CSV table of C-alpha atoms and ligand atoms in Angstrom, one decimal:
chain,number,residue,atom,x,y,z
K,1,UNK,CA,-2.7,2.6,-1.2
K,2,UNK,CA,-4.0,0.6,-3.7
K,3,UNK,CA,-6.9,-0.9,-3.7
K,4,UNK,CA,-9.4,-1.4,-6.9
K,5,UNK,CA,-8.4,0.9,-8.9
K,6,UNK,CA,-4.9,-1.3,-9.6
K,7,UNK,CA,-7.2,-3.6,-10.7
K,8,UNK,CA,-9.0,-1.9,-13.0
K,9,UNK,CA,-5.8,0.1,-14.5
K,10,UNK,CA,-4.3,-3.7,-14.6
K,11,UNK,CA,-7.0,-4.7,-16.9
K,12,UNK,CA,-7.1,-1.7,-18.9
K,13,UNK,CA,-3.1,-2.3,-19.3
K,14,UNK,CA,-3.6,-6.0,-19.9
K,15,UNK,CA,-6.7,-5.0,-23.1
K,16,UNK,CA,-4.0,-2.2,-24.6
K,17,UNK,CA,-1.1,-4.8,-24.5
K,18,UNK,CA,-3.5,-7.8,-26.1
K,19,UNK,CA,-4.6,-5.3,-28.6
K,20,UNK,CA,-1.4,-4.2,-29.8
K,21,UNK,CA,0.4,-7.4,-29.3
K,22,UNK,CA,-2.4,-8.7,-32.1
K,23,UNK,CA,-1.6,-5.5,-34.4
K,24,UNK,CA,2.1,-6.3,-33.8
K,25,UNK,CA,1.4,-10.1,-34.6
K,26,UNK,CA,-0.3,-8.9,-38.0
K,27,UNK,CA,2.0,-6.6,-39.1
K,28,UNK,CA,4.7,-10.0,-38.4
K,29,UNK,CA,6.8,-7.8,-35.5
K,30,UNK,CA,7.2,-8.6,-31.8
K,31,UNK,CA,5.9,-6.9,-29.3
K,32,UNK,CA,7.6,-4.9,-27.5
K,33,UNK,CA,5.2,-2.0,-27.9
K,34,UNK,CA,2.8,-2.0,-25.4
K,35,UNK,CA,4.6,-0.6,-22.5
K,36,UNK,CA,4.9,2.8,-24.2
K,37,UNK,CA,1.3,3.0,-25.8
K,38,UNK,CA,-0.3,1.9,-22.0
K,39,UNK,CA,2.0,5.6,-21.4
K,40,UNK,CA,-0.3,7.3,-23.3
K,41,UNK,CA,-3.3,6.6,-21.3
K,42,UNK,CA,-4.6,9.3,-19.2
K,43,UNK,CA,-5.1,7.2,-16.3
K,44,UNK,CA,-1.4,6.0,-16.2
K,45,UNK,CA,-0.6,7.6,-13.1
K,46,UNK,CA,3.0,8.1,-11.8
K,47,UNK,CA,5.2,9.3,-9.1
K,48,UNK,CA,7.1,11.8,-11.5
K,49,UNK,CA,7.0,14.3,-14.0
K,50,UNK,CA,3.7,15.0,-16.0
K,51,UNK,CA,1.8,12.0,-14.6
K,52,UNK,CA,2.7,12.8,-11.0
K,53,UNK,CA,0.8,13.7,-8.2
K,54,UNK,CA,0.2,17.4,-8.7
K,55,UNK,CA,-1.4,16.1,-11.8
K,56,UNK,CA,-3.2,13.6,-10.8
K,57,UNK,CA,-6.6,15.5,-9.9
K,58,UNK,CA,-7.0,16.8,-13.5
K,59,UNK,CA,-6.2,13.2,-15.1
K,60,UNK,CA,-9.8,11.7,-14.9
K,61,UNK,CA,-12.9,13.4,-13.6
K,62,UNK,CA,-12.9,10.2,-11.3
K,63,UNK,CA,-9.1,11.7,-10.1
K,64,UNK,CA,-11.1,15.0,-8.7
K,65,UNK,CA,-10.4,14.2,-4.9
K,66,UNK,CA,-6.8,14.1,-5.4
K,67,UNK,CA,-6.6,17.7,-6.0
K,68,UNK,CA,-9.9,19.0,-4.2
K,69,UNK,CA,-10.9,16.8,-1.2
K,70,UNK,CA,-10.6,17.7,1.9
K,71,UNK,CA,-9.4,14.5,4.1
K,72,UNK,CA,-6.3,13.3,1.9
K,73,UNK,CA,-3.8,10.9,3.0
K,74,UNK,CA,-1.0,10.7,3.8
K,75,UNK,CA,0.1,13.5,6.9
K,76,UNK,CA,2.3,14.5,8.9
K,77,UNK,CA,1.5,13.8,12.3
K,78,UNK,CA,2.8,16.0,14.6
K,79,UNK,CA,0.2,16.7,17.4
K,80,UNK,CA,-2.1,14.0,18.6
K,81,UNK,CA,-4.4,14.1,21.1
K,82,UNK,CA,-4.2,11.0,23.4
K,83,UNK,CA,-7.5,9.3,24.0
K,84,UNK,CA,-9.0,5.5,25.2
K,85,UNK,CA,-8.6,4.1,21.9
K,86,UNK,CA,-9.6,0.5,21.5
K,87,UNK,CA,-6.9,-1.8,20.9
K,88,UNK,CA,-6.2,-3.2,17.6
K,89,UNK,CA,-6.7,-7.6,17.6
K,90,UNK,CA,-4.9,-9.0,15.1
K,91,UNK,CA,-7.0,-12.1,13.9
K,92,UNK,CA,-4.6,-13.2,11.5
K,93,UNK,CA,-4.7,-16.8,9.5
K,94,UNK,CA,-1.8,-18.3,7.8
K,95,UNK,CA,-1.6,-17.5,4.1
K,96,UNK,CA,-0.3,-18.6,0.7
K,97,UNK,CA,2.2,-16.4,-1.1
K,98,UNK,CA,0.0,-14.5,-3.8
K,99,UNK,CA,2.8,-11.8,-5.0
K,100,UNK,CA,2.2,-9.0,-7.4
K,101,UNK,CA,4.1,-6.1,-9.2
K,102,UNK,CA,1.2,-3.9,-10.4
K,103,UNK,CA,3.3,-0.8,-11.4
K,104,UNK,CA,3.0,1.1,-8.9
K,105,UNK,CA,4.0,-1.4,-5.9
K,106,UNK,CA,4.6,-4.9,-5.3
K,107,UNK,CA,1.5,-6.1,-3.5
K,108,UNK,CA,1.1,-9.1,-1.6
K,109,UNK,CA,-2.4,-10.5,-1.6
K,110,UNK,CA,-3.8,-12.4,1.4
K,111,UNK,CA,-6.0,-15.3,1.4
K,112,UNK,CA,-9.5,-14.7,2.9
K,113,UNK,CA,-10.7,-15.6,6.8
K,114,UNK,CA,-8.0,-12.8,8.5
K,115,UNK,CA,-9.6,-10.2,10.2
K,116,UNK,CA,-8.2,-6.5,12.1
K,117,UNK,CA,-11.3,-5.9,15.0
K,118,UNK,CA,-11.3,-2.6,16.4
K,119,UNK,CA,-13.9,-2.5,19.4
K,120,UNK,CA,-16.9,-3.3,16.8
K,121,UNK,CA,-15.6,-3.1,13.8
K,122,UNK,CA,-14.3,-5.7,12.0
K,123,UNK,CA,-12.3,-5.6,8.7
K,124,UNK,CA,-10.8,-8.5,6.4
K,125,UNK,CA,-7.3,-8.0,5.4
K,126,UNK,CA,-7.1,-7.8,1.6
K,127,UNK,CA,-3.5,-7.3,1.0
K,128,UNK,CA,-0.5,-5.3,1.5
K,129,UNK,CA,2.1,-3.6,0.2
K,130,UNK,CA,5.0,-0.7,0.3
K,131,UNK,CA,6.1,2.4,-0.1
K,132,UNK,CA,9.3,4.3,0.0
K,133,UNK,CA,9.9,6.3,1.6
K,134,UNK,CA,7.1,6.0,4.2
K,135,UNK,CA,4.0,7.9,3.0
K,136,UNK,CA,3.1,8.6,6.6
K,137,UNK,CA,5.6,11.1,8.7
K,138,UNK,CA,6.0,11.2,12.1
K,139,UNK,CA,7.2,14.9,13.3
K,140,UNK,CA,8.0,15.7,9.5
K,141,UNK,CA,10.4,12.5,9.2
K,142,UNK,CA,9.5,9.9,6.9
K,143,UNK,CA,11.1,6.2,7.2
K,144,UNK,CA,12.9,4.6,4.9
K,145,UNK,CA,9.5,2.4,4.0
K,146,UNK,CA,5.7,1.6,5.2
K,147,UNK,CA,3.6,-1.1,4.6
K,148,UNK,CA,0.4,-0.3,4.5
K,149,UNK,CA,-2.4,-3.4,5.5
K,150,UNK,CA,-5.6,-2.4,3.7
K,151,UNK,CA,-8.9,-4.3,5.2
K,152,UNK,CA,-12.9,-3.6,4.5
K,153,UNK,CA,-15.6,-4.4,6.5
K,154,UNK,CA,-19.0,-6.0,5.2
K,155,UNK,CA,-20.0,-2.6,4.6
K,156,UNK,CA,-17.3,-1.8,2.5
K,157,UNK,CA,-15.2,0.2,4.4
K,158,UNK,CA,-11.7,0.6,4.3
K,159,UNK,CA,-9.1,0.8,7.8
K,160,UNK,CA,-5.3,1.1,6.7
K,161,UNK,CA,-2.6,-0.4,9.3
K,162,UNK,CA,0.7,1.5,8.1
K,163,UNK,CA,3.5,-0.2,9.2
K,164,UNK,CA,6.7,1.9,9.6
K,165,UNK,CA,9.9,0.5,8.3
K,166,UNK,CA,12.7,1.6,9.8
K,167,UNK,CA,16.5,0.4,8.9
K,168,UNK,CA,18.0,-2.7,11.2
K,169,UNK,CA,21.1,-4.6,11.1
K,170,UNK,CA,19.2,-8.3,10.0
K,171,UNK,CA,17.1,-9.2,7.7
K,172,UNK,CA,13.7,-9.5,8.3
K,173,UNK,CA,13.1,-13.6,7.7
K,174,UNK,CA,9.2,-12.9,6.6
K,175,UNK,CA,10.2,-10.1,3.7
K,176,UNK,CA,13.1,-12.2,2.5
K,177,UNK,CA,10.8,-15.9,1.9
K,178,UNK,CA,8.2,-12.9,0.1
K,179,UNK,CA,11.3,-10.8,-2.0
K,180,UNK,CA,13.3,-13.7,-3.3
K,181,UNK,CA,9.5,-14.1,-5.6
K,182,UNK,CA,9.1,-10.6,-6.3
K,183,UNK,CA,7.9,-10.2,-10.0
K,184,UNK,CA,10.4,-7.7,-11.8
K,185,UNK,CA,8.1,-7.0,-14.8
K,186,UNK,CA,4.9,-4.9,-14.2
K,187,UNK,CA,1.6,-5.9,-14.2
K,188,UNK,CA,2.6,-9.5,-13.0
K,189,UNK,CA,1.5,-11.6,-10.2
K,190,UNK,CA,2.9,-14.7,-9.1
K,191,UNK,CA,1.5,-17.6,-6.7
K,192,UNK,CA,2.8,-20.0,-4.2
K,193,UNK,CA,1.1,-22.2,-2.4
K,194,UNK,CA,3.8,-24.0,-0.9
K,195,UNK,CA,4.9,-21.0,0.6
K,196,UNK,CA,2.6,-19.8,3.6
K,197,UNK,CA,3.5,-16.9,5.9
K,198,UNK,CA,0.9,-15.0,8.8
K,199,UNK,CA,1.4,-11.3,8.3
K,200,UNK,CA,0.9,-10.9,12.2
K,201,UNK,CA,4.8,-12.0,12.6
K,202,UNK,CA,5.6,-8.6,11.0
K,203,UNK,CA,3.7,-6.6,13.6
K,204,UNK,CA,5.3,-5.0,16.8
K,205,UNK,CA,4.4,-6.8,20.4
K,206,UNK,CA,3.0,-3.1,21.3
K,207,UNK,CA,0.4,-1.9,19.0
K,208,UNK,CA,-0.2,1.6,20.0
K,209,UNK,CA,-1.4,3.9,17.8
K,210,UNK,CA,-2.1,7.3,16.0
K,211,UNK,CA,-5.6,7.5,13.7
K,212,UNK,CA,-7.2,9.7,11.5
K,213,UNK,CA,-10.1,9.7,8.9
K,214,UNK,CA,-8.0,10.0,5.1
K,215,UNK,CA,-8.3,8.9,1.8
K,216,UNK,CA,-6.5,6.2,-0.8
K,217,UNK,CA,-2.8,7.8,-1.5
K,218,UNK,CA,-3.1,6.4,-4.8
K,219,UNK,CA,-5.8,7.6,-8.0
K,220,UNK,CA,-9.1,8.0,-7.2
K,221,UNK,CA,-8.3,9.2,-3.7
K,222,UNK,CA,-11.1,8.1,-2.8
K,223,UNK,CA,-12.0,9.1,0.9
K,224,UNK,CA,-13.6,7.4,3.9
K,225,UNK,CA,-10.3,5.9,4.5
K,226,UNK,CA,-9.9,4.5,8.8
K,227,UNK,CA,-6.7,5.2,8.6
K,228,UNK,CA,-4.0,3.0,11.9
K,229,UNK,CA,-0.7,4.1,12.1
K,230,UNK,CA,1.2,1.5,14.3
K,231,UNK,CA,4.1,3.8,16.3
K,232,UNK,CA,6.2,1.0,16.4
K,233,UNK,CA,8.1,0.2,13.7
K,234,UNK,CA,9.7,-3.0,11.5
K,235,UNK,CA,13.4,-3.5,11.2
K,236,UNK,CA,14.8,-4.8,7.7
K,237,UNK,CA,18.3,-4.5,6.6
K,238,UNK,CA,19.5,-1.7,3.9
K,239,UNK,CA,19.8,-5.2,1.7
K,240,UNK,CA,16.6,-5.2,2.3
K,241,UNK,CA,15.2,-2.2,1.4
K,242,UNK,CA,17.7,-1.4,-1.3
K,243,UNK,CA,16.2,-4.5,-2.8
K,244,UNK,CA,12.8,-2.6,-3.2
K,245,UNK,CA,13.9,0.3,-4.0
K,246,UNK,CA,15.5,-1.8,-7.2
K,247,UNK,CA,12.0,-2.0,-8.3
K,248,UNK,CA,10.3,1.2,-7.0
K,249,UNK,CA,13.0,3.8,-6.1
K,250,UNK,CA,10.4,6.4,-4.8
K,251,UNK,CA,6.4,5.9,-4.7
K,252,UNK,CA,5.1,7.8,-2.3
K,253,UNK,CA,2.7,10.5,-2.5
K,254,UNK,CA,3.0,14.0,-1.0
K,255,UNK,CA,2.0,14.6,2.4
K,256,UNK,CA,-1.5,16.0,2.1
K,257,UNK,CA,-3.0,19.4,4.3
K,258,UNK,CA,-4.7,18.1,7.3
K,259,UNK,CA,-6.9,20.6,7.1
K,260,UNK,CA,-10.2,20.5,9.7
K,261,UNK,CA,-8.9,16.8,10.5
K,262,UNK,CA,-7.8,16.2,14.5
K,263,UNK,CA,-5.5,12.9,15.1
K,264,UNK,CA,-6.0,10.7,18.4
K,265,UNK,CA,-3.1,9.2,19.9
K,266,UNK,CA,-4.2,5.5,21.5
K,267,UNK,CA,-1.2,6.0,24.1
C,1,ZN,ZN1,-0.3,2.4,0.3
């Protein structure tokens, strides 16, 4: 999940690359530098190697819940216990195609005035974006991709919808209008208004679900996290998710101890 802190690392990338771009521009070179200074910062996370997660806890002091908190994301769910859940009402608008490759993901951000209501609660959705493989497993499987919907409330609290992806034999006709615009360099974003999607049409007609409290899967880790995992998945094509992959061939994090944490199971 990523919610400010792509932001913020954004900016921070975008301040390296302006600064170096203007040393490169006075020494008379181009500059094709940046990319491997923005390496150097400490809070370039990464999936792999020294940057990955095991590391990611002793990165930044900000980065302390990744390795000591206690209600991390993502997990395996194994056993739920079924209980009256409410229902999850989709009260999805239309929106323009805002598409971004921060780094880490490609992240499609949604216009305001869509809204996830859980009994009482009610959350805006922000954005969303993938993973692959799925962050979440389900009886210690993991699909080929999630999407993870990432809403707050007015009191700024955030509830996660993942949205398994599982392997089908058509292309799914929402991704491929959002893919064909997907930004190849990092640190991009691209708009559309011509092109307007509702995110609802990627939903399954039955929106059962498991839930747990968890955390951001991304730096800070930051807990506090409603976390809605949708037991019915979305079918895309091995095009489709090959085509991903071309960007981000593995970002998910580990699966994370559940530790004193019980998960319901809305039947
Ligand atoms: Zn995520």
């Amino acid at each position: 999940m990523l919610i400010k802190t792509s932001a913020i690392l954004i900016s921070a990338g975008l301040l390296l690359a302006a600064g170096n771009s203007s040393a490169n521009e006075a020494h008379g070179k181009a500059s094709n530098a940046p990319h491997s200074k923005a390496k150097a910062d400490p809070s370039h996370w990464s999936y792999e190697g020294e940057t990955g997660p095991n590391s990611w806890g002793a990165m930044k002091a900000e980065f302390g819940l990744c390795s000591n908190g206690k209600q991390q994301s993502p997990v395996n769910i194994t056993e739920a216990y079924a209980q009256d859940l409410e229902p999850l009402q989709f009260q999805y608008q239309e929106s323009k195609t805002t598409i971004q490759n921060n780094g880490h993901t490609i992240q499609l951000n949604y216009d305001p005035g869509s809204f996830l209501q859980v009994g009482n609660d009610r959350y805006q959705l922000l954005q969303f974006h993938f993973h692959t493989p799925s962050e979440e497993a389900i009886g210690g499987q993991r699909y080929p991709m999630v999407a993870h919907l990432v809403h707050k409330n007015d009191a700024g609290q955030l509830a996660v919808v993942a949205l398994l992806i599982n392997q089908g034999s058509s292309d799914n006709e929402i991704l491929k209008k959002l893919w064909e615009k997907m930004p190849a360099n990092h640190n991009e974003t691209r708009g559309y208004d011509e092109i307007k999607y509702n995110a609802a049409n990627l939903l399954p007609s039955n929106r059962s679900y498991w839930t747990l409290m968890g955390s951001l899967t991304t730096p800070p880790c930051s807990e506090g996290v409603r976390w809605l995992v949708l037991k019915n998945p979305l079918y895309v094509s091995a095009k489709q998710i090959a085509r991903f992959k071309k960007e981000f061939a593995m970002n998910a994090r580990p699966l994370q101890s559940l530790q004193q944490r019980a998960i319901l199971d809305s039947n």
